[in-house]
Coordinates of C-alpha atoms and ligand atoms in Angstrom, one line a residue:
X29 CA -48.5 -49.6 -23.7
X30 CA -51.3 -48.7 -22.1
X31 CA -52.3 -45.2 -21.3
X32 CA -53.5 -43.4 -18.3
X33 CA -54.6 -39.7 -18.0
X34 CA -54.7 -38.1 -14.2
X35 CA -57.0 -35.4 -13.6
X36 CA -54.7 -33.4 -10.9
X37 CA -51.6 -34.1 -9.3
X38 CA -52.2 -36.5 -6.6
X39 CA -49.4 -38.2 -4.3
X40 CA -47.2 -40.2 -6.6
X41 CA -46.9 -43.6 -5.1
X42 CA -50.0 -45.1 -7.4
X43 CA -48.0 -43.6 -10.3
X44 CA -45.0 -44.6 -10.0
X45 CA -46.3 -48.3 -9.2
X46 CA -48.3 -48.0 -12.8
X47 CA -45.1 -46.9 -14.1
X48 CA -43.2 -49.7 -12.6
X49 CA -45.7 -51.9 -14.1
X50 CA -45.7 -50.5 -17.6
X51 CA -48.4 -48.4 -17.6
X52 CA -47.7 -44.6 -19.8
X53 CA -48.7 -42.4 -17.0
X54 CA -49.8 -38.5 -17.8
X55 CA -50.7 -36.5 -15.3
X56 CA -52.4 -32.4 -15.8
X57 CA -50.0 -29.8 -15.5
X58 CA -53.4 -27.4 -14.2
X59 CA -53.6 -26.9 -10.4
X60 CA -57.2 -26.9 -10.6
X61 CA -59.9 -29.0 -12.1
X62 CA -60.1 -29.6 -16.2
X63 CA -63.2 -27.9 -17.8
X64 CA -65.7 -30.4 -19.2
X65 CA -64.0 -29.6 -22.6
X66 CA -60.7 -30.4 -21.7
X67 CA -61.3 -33.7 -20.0
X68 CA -63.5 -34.9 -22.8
X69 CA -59.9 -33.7 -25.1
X70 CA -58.0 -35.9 -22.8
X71 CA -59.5 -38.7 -22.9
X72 CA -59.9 -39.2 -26.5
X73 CA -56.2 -41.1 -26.2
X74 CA -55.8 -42.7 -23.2
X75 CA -57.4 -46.0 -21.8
X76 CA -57.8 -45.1 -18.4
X77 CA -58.4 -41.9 -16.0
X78 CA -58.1 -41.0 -12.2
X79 CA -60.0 -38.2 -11.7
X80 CA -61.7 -36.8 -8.8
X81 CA -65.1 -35.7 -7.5
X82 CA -64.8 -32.2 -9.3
X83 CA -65.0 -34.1 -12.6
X84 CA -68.3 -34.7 -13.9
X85 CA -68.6 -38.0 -15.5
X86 CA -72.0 -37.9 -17.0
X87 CA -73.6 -40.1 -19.3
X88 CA -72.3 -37.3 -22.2
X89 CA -68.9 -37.9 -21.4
X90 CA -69.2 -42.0 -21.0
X91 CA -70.8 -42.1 -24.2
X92 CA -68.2 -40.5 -26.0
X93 CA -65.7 -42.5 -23.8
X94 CA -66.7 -46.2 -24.6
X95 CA -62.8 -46.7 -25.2
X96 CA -62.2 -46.3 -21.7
X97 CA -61.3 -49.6 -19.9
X98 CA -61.9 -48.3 -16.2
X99 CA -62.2 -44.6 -14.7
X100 CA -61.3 -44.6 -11.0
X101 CA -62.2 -42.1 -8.6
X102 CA -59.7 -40.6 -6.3
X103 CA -62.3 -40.7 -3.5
X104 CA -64.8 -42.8 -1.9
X105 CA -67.7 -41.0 -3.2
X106 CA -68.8 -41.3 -6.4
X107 CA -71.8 -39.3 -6.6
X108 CA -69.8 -37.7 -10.2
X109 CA -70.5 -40.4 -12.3
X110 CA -73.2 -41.9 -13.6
X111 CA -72.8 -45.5 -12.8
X112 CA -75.7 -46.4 -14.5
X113 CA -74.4 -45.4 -17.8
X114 CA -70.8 -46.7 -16.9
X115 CA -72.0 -49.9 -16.4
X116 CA -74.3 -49.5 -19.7
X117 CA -70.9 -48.8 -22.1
X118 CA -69.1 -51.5 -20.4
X119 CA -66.8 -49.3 -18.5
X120 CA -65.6 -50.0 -15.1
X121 CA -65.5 -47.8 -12.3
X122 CA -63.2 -47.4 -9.7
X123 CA -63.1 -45.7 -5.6
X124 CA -61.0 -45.8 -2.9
X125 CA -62.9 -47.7 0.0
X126 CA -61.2 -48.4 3.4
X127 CA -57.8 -46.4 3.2
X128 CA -59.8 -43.1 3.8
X129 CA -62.0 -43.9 6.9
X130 CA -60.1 -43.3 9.8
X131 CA -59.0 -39.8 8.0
X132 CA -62.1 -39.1 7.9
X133 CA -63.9 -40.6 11.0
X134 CA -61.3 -38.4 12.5
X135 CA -62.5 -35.0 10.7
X136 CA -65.9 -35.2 12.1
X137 CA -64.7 -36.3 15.7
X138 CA -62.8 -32.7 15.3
X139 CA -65.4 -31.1 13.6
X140 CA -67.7 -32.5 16.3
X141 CA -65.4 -31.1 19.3
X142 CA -65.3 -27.9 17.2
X143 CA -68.6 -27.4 16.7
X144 CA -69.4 -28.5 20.7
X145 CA -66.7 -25.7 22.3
X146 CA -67.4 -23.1 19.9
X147 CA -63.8 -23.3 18.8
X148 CA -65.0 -21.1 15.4
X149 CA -66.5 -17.9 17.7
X150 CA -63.4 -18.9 20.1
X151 CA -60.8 -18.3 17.9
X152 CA -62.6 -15.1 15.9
X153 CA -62.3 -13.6 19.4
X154 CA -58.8 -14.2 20.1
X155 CA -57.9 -13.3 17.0
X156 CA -60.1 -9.8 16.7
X157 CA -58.6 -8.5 20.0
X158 CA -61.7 -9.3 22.2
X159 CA -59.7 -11.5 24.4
X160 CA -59.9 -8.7 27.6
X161 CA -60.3 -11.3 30.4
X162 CA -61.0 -14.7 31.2
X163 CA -65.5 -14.7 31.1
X164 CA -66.8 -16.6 32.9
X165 CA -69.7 -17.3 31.5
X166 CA -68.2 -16.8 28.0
X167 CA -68.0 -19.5 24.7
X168 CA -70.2 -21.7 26.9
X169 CA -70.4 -25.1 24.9
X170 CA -71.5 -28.5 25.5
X171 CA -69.8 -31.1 27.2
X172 CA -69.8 -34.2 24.9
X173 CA -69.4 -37.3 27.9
X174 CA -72.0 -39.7 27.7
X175 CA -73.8 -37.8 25.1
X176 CA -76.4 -39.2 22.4
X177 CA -74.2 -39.8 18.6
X178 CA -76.9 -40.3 16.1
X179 CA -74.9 -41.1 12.7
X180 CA -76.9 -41.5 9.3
X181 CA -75.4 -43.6 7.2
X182 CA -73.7 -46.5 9.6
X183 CA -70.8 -47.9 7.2
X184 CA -67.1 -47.8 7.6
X185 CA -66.5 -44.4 8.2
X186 CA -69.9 -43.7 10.1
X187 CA -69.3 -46.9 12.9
X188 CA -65.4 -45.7 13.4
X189 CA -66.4 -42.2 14.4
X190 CA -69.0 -44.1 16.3
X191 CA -65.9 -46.3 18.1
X192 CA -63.6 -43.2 18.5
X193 CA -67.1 -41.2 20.3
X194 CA -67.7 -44.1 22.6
X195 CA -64.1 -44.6 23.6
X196 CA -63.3 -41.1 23.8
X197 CA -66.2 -39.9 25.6
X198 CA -68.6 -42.4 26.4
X199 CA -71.2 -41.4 24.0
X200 CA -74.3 -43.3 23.5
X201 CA -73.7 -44.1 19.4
X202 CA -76.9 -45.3 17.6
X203 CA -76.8 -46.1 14.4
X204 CA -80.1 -44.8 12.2
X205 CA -81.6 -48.0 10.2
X206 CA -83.2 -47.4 6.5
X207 CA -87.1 -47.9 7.5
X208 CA -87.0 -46.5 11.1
X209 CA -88.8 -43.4 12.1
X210 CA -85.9 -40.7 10.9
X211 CA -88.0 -37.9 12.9
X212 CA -88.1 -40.6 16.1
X213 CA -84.4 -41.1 15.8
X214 CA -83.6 -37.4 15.4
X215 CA -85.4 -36.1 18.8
X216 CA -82.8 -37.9 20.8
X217 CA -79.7 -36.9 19.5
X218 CA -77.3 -34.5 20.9
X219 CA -74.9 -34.8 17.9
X220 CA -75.8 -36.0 14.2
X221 CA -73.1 -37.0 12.1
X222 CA -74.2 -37.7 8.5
X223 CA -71.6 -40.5 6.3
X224 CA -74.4 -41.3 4.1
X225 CA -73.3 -41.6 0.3
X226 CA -75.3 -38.9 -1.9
X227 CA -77.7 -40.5 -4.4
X228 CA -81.2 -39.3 -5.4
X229 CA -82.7 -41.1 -2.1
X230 CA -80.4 -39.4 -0.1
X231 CA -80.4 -35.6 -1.2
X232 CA -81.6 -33.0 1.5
X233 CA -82.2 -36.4 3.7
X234 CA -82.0 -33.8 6.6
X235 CA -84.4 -30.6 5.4
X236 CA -86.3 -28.2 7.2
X237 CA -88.8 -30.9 8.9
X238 CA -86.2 -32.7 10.3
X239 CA -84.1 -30.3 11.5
X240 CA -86.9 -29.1 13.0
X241 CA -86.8 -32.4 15.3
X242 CA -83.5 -31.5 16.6
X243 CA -83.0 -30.6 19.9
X244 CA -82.0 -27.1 20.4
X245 CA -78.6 -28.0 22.5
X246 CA -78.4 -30.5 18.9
X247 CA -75.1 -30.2 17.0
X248 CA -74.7 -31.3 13.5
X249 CA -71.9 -32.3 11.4
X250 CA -71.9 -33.6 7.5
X251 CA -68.3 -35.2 6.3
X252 CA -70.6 -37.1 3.4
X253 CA -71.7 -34.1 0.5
X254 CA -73.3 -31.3 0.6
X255 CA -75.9 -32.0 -0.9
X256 CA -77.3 -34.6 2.1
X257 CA -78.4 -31.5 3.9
X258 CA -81.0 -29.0 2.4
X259 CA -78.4 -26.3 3.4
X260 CA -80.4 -23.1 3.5
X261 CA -83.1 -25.1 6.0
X262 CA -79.9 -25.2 8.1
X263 CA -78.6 -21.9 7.6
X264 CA -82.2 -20.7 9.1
X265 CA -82.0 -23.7 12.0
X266 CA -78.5 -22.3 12.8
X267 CA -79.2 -18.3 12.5
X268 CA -82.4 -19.0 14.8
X269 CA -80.5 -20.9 16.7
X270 CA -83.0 -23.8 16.3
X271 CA -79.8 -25.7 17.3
X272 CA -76.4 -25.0 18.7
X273 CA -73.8 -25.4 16.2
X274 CA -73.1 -27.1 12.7
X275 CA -69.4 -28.6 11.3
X276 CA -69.5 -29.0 7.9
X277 CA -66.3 -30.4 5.7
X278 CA -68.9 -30.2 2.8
X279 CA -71.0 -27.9 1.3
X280 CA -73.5 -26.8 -1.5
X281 CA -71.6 -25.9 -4.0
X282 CA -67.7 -26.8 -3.5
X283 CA -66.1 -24.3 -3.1
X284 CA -68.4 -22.6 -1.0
X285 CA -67.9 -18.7 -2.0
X286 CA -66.3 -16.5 1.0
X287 CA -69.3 -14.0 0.9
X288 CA -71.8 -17.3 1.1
X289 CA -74.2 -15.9 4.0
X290 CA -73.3 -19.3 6.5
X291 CA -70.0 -17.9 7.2
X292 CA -71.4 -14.9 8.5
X293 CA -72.6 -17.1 11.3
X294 CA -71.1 -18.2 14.6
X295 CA -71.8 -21.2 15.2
X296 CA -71.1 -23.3 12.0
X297 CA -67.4 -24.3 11.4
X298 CA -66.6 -24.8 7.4
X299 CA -63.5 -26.4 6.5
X300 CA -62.9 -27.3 2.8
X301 CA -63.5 -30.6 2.1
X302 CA -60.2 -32.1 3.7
X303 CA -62.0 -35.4 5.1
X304 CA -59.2 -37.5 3.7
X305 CA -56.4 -35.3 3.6
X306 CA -53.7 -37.2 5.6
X307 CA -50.5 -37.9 3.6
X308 CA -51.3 -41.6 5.2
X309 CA -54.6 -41.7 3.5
X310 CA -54.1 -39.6 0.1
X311 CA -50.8 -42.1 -0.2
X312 CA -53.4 -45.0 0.3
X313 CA -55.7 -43.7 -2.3
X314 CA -52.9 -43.2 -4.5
X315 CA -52.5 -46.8 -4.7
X316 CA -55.7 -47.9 -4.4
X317 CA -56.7 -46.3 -7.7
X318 CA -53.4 -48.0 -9.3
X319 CA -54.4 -51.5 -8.3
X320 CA -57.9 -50.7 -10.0
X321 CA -56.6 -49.6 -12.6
X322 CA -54.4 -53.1 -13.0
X323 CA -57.1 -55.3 -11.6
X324 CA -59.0 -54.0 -14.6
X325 CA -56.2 -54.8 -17.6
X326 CA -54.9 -58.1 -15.8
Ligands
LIG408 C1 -64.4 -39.1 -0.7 O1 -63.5 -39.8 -0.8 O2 -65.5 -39.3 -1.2 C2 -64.1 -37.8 0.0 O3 -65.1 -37.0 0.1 C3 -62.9 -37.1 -0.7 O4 -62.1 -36.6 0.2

């Protein structure tokens, strides 16, 4: 019987079908991520693993793995593992494509509403007591109709935010192409919404120079990693306010600690990395990584 160890407790569909399917199924019985040390312990008897991005699947931990059939991430992403090394020891790698987009997609259409009507600042007032009258000239946003989306990183999840922007609002959606001007394509946006998978190319793709082309009405929102932004260049952009507002599902590191200085601000709405977390979508991914997982043995 083959043997598969689950990082954290995730929805049970995928299980249950590995179960139905004769697969030995063990899932943690931790509520939060396994140290390095206890995943490596893990693994040393079973064939396969879910796991998610928290676990670090480094060229260390394949190498001492090589029993492994297929490790399948419970996410799209899979900035955790090195695939390079996976592919070396002949071990496949799994991620969950497709069932997580439109979660997603809508996260930053929210994050981009958010971010626009100063829903963050909003709510802090309401919630403090400074809610004395209606102001009329108070939590001034910007109207997103006919706006200019610029999305980096134009795949799945990137061109259906792109469909819900136009459809809801009418916004002009452009998609940025690898070898165009990024500073050119920058100037014009109102909103930038970043879906670009993290890799060495793309880390701190948007820094202090490009910020910098923002305009100052310009709204930014990051559903991808953290790391795709050089954070502190937009801490300063934001503080300054260089631009208007920033919604970020992810940060630099996860979790992002309370006292971290961007909460202190405003204008920037932080949510914790809950791009996919519909019960639609985490059921999906569930699944996904249970067909992997017998696509790999069949
Ligand atoms: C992914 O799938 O990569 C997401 O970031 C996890 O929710």
């Amino acid at each position: 019987m083959k043997k598969v160890f689950v990082t954290r407790k995730i929805l049970s569909e995928g299980l249950d079908l590995l179960a139905q399917n004769g697969f030995e199924v063990e899932v943690t019985t931790k509520d939060e991520p396994l140290t390095p040390a206890e995943l490596m312990e893990k693994s040393k008897s079973v064939d396969a693993l879910i796991c998610t991005m928290a676990d670090s699947i480094n060229k260390d931990f394949l190498e001492k793995n090589t029993h492994l059939k297929i490790i399948t991430n419970y996410a799209v992403g899979v900035n955790n593992i090195d695939l390079e090394a996976a592919k070396k020891f002949g071990i496949a790698i799994g991620n969950t494509p497709d069932v997580l987009t439109e979660a997603t997609a809508e996260i930053a259409f929210g994050l981009m509403i958010c971010a626009a009507r100063n829903f963050r600042s909003a709510i802090r007032n309401a919630e403090e007591g400074k809610w004395k009258h209606f102001e009329p000239q108070g939590h001034l946003g910007h109207a997103l109709k006919g706006k200019i989306l610029g999305i980096v990183g134009y795949g799945r999840i990137g061109k259906r935010l792109g469909e819900m922007a136009h459809g809801a609002f009418g916004m002009d959606v452009r998609g940025y192409k690898r070898g165009e001007d990024l500073i050119a394509f920058l100037k014009d946006v109102d909103v930038l919404s970043l879906h670009i998978p993290l890799t060495p190319e793309s880390r701190h793709i948007i820094g202090k120079k490009e910020m910098a082309a923002l305009k100052k009405t310009a709204i930014v929102i990051n559903t991808a990693r953290g790391d795709v932004i050089d954070q502190d260049a937009l801490y300063e952009a934001l503080k300054r306010n260089e631009i208007f507002a920033a919604g970020l599902d992810v940060t630099t590191p996860e979790p992002l600690v309370p006292t971290h200085p961007l909460y202190s601000l405003p204008n920037v709405m932080i949510l914790p990395h809950i791009g996919s977390a519909t019960y639609e979508a985490r059921r999906a991914m569930s699944i996904m990584c249970a067909e992997n997982i017998m696509k790999a043995f069949s």
